[in-house]
């Protein structure tokens, strides 16, 4: 039975700042009472305000940046919980549980087969540290060079490309796509990938990492499976407990895949990052 990671803990933190970001987002910076060792990108924390102004069930957020003893979260306002987090004032207290989940795999460089990171909207959050960690080397593997990576960031419109300037400063090739054409390619990130491949700016053989809305991830999964590409998806399923108890985060597994003995995996403890060979997001949707 999968269990929560052994390095996860629950503690209190103090809000440092809430900085508006994009049309409907913010960057929340907190200082946990006890600092965390370096955290792998695409792991997550469950957050809840301590003053009772937020639902009892905490909400999950990817680690966006780790700056010494402080943690940052890039948050899109969705409902009651994210609104309450956005209203935090410096000095307010919150409960943080984490780091939870597995995080991105080690991103090894491979000549002529770059890692292409596909971000959709707020799904960019796990990529900031993902790029930093790939460029500095992970798990003792060689570091990627900037040309071994590309970020393709898509959103409905320009104002939902959260913190795009900060992503550009990481020094890897960054391309944008918007549904309305207000920034970069008009269309989605898979259309952008195809356009870049047609122009010879990216090779046909790429390795994919993706995080974004469910329908986007389903399309990425289909594309990867149809083209035999290595592909890792970071899922943002609804969650209850975040630690494997409530069964509130099922992800359909691929029958012939390594997790196929069970029809569902638990996103919180077996994910949130899954290989396309493990899960079948489009299950039952005629893919
Ligand atoms: C592992 C993980 C990492 C995440 N990382 C981030 C992150 O870095 N930044 C960020 O902004 N969000 C992230 N999310 C999503 C975030 O947890 C939800 O947006 C949040 O829980 C919404 O809480 P709320 O109380 O504001 O919304 P609620 O009041 O609970 O819901 C408001 C509306 O939003 C919908 N909704 C709630 N959660 C989701 C979701 N996950 N996907 C689609 N619709 C949803 C509800 O169905 C409802 O319609 C992550 C989720 C997971 C599981
Ligand atoms: S969120 Fe409770 S089991 Fe995954």
Short mmCIF file of C-alpha atoms and ligand atoms in Angstrom, two decimals:
data_model
loop_
_atom_site.label_atom_id
_atom_site.label_comp_id
_atom_site.label_asym_id
_atom_site.label_seq_id
_atom_site.Cartn_x
_atom_site.Cartn_y
_atom_site.Cartn_z
CA UNK A 1 0.00 0.00 0.00
CA UNK A 2 1.64 3.32 -1.03
CA UNK A 3 2.31 5.61 1.93
CA UNK A 4 3.09 9.32 2.30
CA UNK A 5 6.78 10.20 1.85
CA UNK A 6 8.90 9.73 4.95
CA UNK A 7 10.33 13.27 4.74
CA UNK A 8 6.87 14.92 4.89
CA UNK A 9 5.80 16.74 8.05
CA UNK A 10 3.14 19.10 9.27
CA UNK A 11 4.11 22.41 10.78
CA UNK A 12 3.26 26.07 10.98
CA UNK A 13 4.51 28.87 8.78
CA UNK A 14 4.25 32.65 8.72
CA UNK A 15 3.01 34.52 5.66
CA UNK A 16 5.68 36.90 4.37
CA UNK A 17 4.00 38.37 1.29
CA UNK A 18 1.29 37.96 -1.30
CA UNK A 19 2.24 39.50 -4.66
CA UNK A 20 -0.31 39.76 -7.45
CA UNK A 21 0.65 37.79 -10.56
CA UNK A 22 -1.21 37.78 -13.86
CA UNK A 23 -4.93 38.45 -14.19
CA UNK A 24 -6.10 36.24 -11.32
CA UNK A 25 -3.06 34.85 -9.52
CA UNK A 26 -0.54 35.62 -6.82
CA UNK A 27 2.78 34.47 -5.46
CA UNK A 28 2.50 33.55 -1.79
CA UNK A 29 5.74 33.58 0.16
CA UNK A 30 5.85 31.85 3.56
CA UNK A 31 8.50 31.13 6.15
CA UNK A 32 8.00 27.72 7.81
CA UNK A 33 8.93 27.62 11.51
CA UNK A 34 11.38 24.82 10.71
CA UNK A 35 13.19 25.15 7.37
CA UNK A 36 13.06 22.40 4.74
CA UNK A 37 16.01 20.73 3.04
CA UNK A 38 16.07 21.17 -0.76
CA UNK A 39 12.74 20.07 -2.25
CA UNK A 40 12.35 18.30 -5.56
CA UNK A 41 10.37 20.23 -8.17
CA UNK A 42 6.75 19.13 -8.70
CA UNK A 43 6.34 17.93 -5.14
CA UNK A 44 3.53 19.69 -3.31
CA UNK A 45 2.27 20.99 0.00
CA UNK A 46 -1.18 21.04 1.57
CA UNK A 47 -1.88 24.59 2.81
CA UNK A 48 -4.50 25.90 5.22
CA UNK A 49 -4.87 29.14 7.11
CA UNK A 50 -4.71 28.74 10.88
CA UNK A 51 -7.36 31.36 11.71
CA UNK A 52 -10.35 29.29 10.58
CA UNK A 53 -11.07 31.54 7.58
CA UNK A 54 -10.48 28.67 5.16
CA UNK A 55 -12.26 25.30 4.81
CA UNK A 56 -11.01 22.59 7.16
CA UNK A 57 -9.76 20.55 4.20
CA UNK A 58 -6.39 21.97 3.17
CA UNK A 59 -5.60 22.69 -0.49
CA UNK A 60 -2.67 21.25 -2.48
CA UNK A 61 -0.08 23.48 -4.21
CA UNK A 62 3.15 22.69 -6.03
CA UNK A 63 6.29 24.18 -4.62
CA UNK A 64 7.08 27.11 -6.94
CA UNK A 65 10.37 28.36 -5.50
CA UNK A 66 12.49 27.61 -2.46
CA UNK A 67 14.49 30.63 -1.35
CA UNK A 68 16.59 29.63 1.64
CA UNK A 69 14.22 29.15 4.57
CA UNK A 70 11.24 30.53 2.61
CA UNK A 71 8.86 28.80 0.23
CA UNK A 72 6.85 30.32 -2.60
CA UNK A 73 3.64 29.10 -4.14
CA UNK A 74 2.20 30.36 -7.44
CA UNK A 75 -1.56 30.32 -7.00
CA UNK A 76 -4.54 30.92 -9.27
CA UNK A 77 -7.68 32.14 -7.51
CA UNK A 78 -10.29 29.43 -7.99
CA UNK A 79 -12.62 29.48 -5.01
CA UNK A 80 -12.92 29.83 -1.27
CA UNK A 81 -9.54 28.32 -0.32
CA UNK A 82 -7.37 30.16 -2.82
CA UNK A 83 -9.21 33.43 -2.11
CA UNK A 84 -8.45 32.99 1.61
CA UNK A 85 -4.77 32.36 0.85
CA UNK A 86 -4.69 35.43 -1.38
CA UNK A 87 -6.04 37.51 1.51
CA UNK A 88 -3.21 36.50 3.89
CA UNK A 89 -1.37 39.42 5.46
CA UNK A 90 2.28 39.43 6.52
CA UNK A 91 2.51 37.74 9.91
CA UNK A 92 -0.62 35.57 9.47
CA UNK A 93 -0.09 31.93 10.27
CA UNK A 94 -0.81 28.91 8.12
CA UNK A 95 -0.42 25.16 8.41
CA UNK A 96 1.83 23.52 5.83
CA UNK A 97 2.06 19.77 5.25
CA UNK A 98 4.74 18.47 2.94
CA UNK A 99 6.70 17.99 0.90
CA UNK A 100 4.26 15.43 -0.53
CA UNK A 101 4.30 13.32 -3.68
CA UNK A 102 7.19 12.28 -5.88
CA UNK A 103 8.25 15.18 -8.15
CA UNK A 104 9.75 15.17 -11.64
CA UNK A 105 12.12 12.34 -12.54
CA UNK A 106 15.83 13.14 -12.91
CA UNK A 107 16.10 15.02 -16.21
CA UNK A 108 19.18 13.62 -17.89
CA UNK A 109 20.48 15.33 -21.00
CA UNK A 110 20.46 13.26 -24.19
CA UNK A 111 21.94 14.56 -27.45
CA UNK A 112 19.22 15.45 -30.00
CA UNK A 113 16.34 14.51 -27.68
CA UNK A 114 15.55 17.58 -25.59
CA UNK A 115 13.14 17.72 -22.68
CA UNK A 116 10.16 19.80 -23.74
CA UNK A 117 8.14 21.19 -20.85
CA UNK A 118 4.50 21.82 -21.71
CA UNK A 119 2.81 24.16 -19.23
CA UNK A 120 -0.86 25.13 -19.32
CA UNK A 121 -1.95 28.16 -17.28
CA UNK A 122 -1.16 27.71 -13.60
CA UNK A 123 0.40 24.37 -14.57
CA UNK A 124 3.64 26.31 -15.00
CA UNK A 125 4.22 26.26 -11.22
CA UNK A 126 6.25 23.02 -11.03
CA UNK A 127 8.45 24.01 -13.97
CA UNK A 128 10.38 26.90 -12.43
CA UNK A 129 12.34 24.70 -10.05
CA UNK A 130 12.17 21.88 -12.59
CA UNK A 131 14.26 23.99 -14.97
CA UNK A 132 16.60 25.18 -12.19
CA UNK A 133 17.19 21.61 -11.01
CA UNK A 134 17.68 20.22 -14.53
CA UNK A 135 20.30 22.92 -15.18
CA UNK A 136 22.16 22.12 -11.98
CA UNK A 137 21.92 18.29 -12.32
CA UNK A 138 19.67 15.91 -10.38
CA UNK A 139 20.42 12.75 -8.39
CA UNK A 140 24.09 12.83 -9.33
CA UNK A 141 23.24 12.77 -13.07
CA UNK A 142 24.88 15.20 -15.52
CA UNK A 143 23.36 18.67 -15.70
CA UNK A 144 21.29 19.68 -18.70
CA UNK A 145 22.54 22.55 -20.84
CA UNK A 146 20.00 25.26 -21.73
CA UNK A 147 19.73 23.78 -25.23
CA UNK A 148 18.68 20.42 -23.74
CA UNK A 149 15.44 22.02 -22.51
CA UNK A 150 12.56 24.07 -23.89
CA UNK A 151 9.53 25.52 -22.14
CA UNK A 152 6.31 25.80 -24.14
CA UNK A 153 3.87 27.82 -22.05
CA UNK A 154 0.24 28.08 -23.12
CA UNK A 155 -2.81 29.83 -21.70
CA UNK A 156 -6.14 31.23 -22.76
CA UNK A 157 -4.68 34.75 -22.97
CA UNK A 158 -1.54 36.71 -22.19
CA UNK A 159 -2.64 37.66 -18.65
CA UNK A 160 -2.78 33.97 -17.69
CA UNK A 161 0.87 33.32 -18.58
CA UNK A 162 1.79 33.68 -14.90
CA UNK A 163 5.24 35.12 -14.11
CA UNK A 164 6.36 34.60 -17.71
CA UNK A 165 9.20 37.14 -17.34
CA UNK A 166 10.71 35.10 -14.48
CA UNK A 167 10.55 31.93 -16.58
CA UNK A 168 12.29 33.68 -19.47
CA UNK A 169 15.11 34.71 -17.14
CA UNK A 170 15.98 31.07 -16.47
CA UNK A 171 17.80 31.11 -19.80
CA UNK A 172 16.16 28.17 -21.58
CA UNK A 173 14.24 28.56 -24.83
CA UNK A 174 10.76 29.72 -23.89
CA UNK A 175 7.86 29.89 -26.33
CA UNK A 176 4.29 30.93 -25.63
CA UNK A 177 0.90 30.04 -27.06
CA UNK A 178 -2.44 31.69 -26.36
CA UNK A 179 -5.92 30.70 -27.48
CA UNK A 180 -6.67 34.29 -28.53
CA UNK A 181 -3.26 35.00 -30.07
CA UNK A 182 -2.51 37.77 -27.55
CA UNK A 183 0.98 36.32 -26.95
CA UNK A 184 3.05 34.01 -29.12
CA UNK A 185 1.54 31.21 -31.21
CA UNK A 186 -2.24 31.33 -31.63
CA UNK A 187 -3.51 27.99 -30.37
CA UNK A 188 -2.44 25.44 -27.77
CA UNK A 189 0.92 24.07 -26.69
CA UNK A 190 0.66 20.95 -28.85
CA UNK A 191 0.01 23.14 -31.89
CA UNK A 192 3.02 25.21 -30.85
CA UNK A 193 5.15 22.06 -30.55
CA UNK A 194 4.11 20.97 -34.03
CA UNK A 195 4.90 24.45 -35.44
CA UNK A 196 8.35 24.47 -33.82
CA UNK A 197 9.07 20.98 -35.16
CA UNK A 198 7.96 21.97 -38.65
CA UNK A 199 10.26 25.02 -38.51
CA UNK A 200 13.14 22.79 -37.35
CA UNK A 201 13.46 24.62 -34.02
CA UNK A 202 12.78 21.36 -32.17
CA UNK A 203 13.44 17.81 -33.38
CA UNK A 204 10.61 15.27 -33.87
CA UNK A 205 12.07 13.08 -31.13
CA UNK A 206 11.53 14.92 -27.83
CA UNK A 207 10.85 13.88 -24.24
CA UNK A 208 7.82 15.53 -22.71
CA UNK A 209 6.93 16.85 -19.26
CA UNK A 210 3.48 18.38 -18.89
CA UNK A 211 1.35 20.08 -16.28
CA UNK A 212 -1.92 21.86 -16.90
CA UNK A 213 -5.67 21.36 -17.19
CA UNK A 214 -6.96 17.80 -17.46
CA UNK A 215 -8.03 18.07 -21.10
CA UNK A 216 -4.60 19.40 -22.06
CA UNK A 217 -2.90 16.50 -20.26
CA UNK A 218 -5.18 14.00 -21.99
CA UNK A 219 -4.19 15.47 -25.36
CA UNK A 220 -0.49 15.36 -24.42
CA UNK A 221 -0.88 11.76 -23.30
CA UNK A 222 -2.51 10.80 -26.62
CA UNK A 223 0.23 12.60 -28.57
CA UNK A 224 3.00 10.88 -26.61
CA UNK A 225 1.48 7.42 -26.88
CA UNK A 226 0.75 7.82 -30.61
CA UNK A 227 4.33 8.93 -31.28
CA UNK A 228 6.12 6.63 -28.83
CA UNK A 229 7.55 9.56 -26.83
CA UNK A 230 8.72 9.42 -23.24
CA UNK A 231 6.27 11.58 -21.33
CA UNK A 232 5.68 12.53 -17.69
CA UNK A 233 2.52 14.24 -16.48
CA UNK A 234 2.17 16.20 -13.24
CA UNK A 235 -1.51 15.96 -12.29
CA UNK A 236 -3.52 18.52 -10.37
CA UNK A 237 -6.44 16.23 -9.46
CA UNK A 238 -8.85 17.28 -6.74
CA UNK A 239 -7.51 16.09 -3.39
CA UNK A 240 -8.85 15.62 0.12
CA UNK A 241 -6.12 14.55 2.50
CA UNK A 242 -2.98 14.56 0.32
CA UNK A 243 -1.54 11.64 2.27
CA UNK A 244 -3.26 8.53 0.92
CA UNK A 245 -6.13 8.13 3.40
CA UNK A 246 -9.33 9.48 1.82
CA UNK A 247 -9.24 7.85 -1.65
CA UNK A 248 -10.21 11.23 -3.06
CA UNK A 249 -7.61 11.40 -5.84
CA UNK A 250 -7.98 8.31 -8.09
CA UNK A 251 -6.14 8.26 -11.42
CA UNK A 252 -7.03 5.48 -13.93
CA UNK A 253 -4.06 3.21 -14.56
CA UNK A 254 -3.11 1.70 -17.90
CA UNK A 255 -4.09 -1.99 -17.89
CA UNK A 256 -0.88 -3.10 -19.60
CA UNK A 257 1.30 -0.65 -17.63
CA UNK A 258 3.46 -1.12 -14.54
CA UNK A 259 0.62 0.00 -12.19
CA UNK A 260 -2.06 -2.03 -14.00
CA UNK A 261 -2.65 -4.53 -11.18
CA UNK A 262 -4.95 -1.85 -9.69
CA UNK A 263 -7.46 0.07 -11.79
CA UNK A 264 -6.63 3.37 -10.04
CA UNK A 265 -3.52 4.92 -8.54
CA UNK A 266 -3.64 7.53 -5.77
CA UNK A 267 -2.44 10.81 -7.18
CA UNK A 268 -1.25 12.13 -3.82
CA UNK A 269 1.08 9.31 -2.83
CA UNK A 270 1.89 7.60 -6.15
CA UNK A 271 2.02 10.89 -8.06
CA UNK A 272 1.43 13.66 -8.75
CA UNK A 273 3.95 12.84 -11.50
CA UNK A 274 3.15 9.75 -13.58
CA UNK A 275 4.65 8.33 -16.73
CA UNK A 276 2.20 8.01 -19.64
CA UNK A 277 2.99 4.30 -19.53
CA UNK A 278 1.48 4.11 -16.04
CA UNK A 279 -1.79 6.01 -16.30
CA UNK A 280 -4.55 6.51 -18.84
CA UNK A 281 -6.14 9.90 -18.25
CA UNK A 282 -8.34 9.69 -21.33
CA UNK A 283 -9.70 6.33 -20.11
CA UNK A 284 -13.32 5.93 -21.24
CA UNK A 285 -13.20 9.03 -23.44
CA UNK A 286 -12.68 7.10 -26.62
CA UNK A 287 -8.98 7.77 -26.94
C1 LIG B 1 -0.60 18.21 -6.67
C2 LIG B 1 -1.35 19.49 -6.95
C3 LIG B 1 -0.64 20.64 -7.16
C4 LIG B 1 -1.33 21.84 -7.41
N1 LIG B 1 -0.57 22.96 -7.60
C5 LIG B 1 -1.19 24.13 -7.77
C6 LIG B 1 -0.42 25.31 -7.90
O1 LIG B 1 0.81 25.30 -7.86
N2 LIG B 1 -1.11 26.47 -8.06
C7 LIG B 1 -2.48 26.52 -8.09
O2 LIG B 1 -3.04 27.61 -8.22
N3 LIG B 1 -3.21 25.41 -7.99
C8 LIG B 1 -2.61 24.22 -7.81
N4 LIG B 1 -3.37 23.09 -7.67
C9 LIG B 1 -4.83 23.22 -7.74
C10 LIG B 1 -5.34 23.76 -6.41
O3 LIG B 1 -5.16 22.81 -5.41
C11 LIG B 1 -6.82 24.09 -6.53
O4 LIG B 1 -7.01 25.14 -7.44
C12 LIG B 1 -7.37 24.51 -5.18
O5 LIG B 1 -7.46 23.38 -4.35
C13 LIG B 1 -8.73 25.16 -5.32
O6 LIG B 1 -9.18 25.44 -4.02
P1 LIG B 1 -10.31 26.50 -3.77
O7 LIG B 1 -10.79 26.30 -2.37
O8 LIG B 1 -9.87 27.86 -4.15
O9 LIG B 1 -11.41 26.08 -4.80
P2 LIG B 1 -12.80 25.39 -4.45
O10 LIG B 1 -13.70 26.41 -3.79
O11 LIG B 1 -12.55 24.11 -3.74
O12 LIG B 1 -13.29 25.10 -5.90
C14 LIG B 1 -13.63 26.18 -6.78
C15 LIG B 1 -13.82 25.63 -8.16
O13 LIG B 1 -12.56 25.17 -8.66
C16 LIG B 1 -12.65 23.81 -9.03
N5 LIG B 1 -11.37 23.18 -8.70
C17 LIG B 1 -10.85 23.03 -7.46
N6 LIG B 1 -9.66 22.40 -7.53
C18 LIG B 1 -9.45 22.15 -8.85
C19 LIG B 1 -8.42 21.49 -9.57
N7 LIG B 1 -7.38 20.93 -8.99
N8 LIG B 1 -8.54 21.43 -10.92
C20 LIG B 1 -9.60 21.94 -11.55
N9 LIG B 1 -10.62 22.56 -10.92
C21 LIG B 1 -10.54 22.65 -9.60
C22 LIG B 1 -13.80 23.24 -8.21
O14 LIG B 1 -14.34 22.07 -8.82
C23 LIG B 1 -14.76 24.41 -8.20
O15 LIG B 1 -15.49 24.48 -9.39
C24 LIG B 1 -2.73 21.89 -7.44
C25 LIG B 1 -3.45 20.71 -7.22
C26 LIG B 1 -2.77 19.53 -6.98
C27 LIG B 1 -3.53 18.28 -6.71
S1 LIG B 2 -6.03 12.97 -1.47
FE1 LIG B 2 -6.66 11.53 0.04
S2 LIG B 2 -6.00 9.63 -0.78
FE2 LIG B 2 -5.16 11.11 -2.16
#
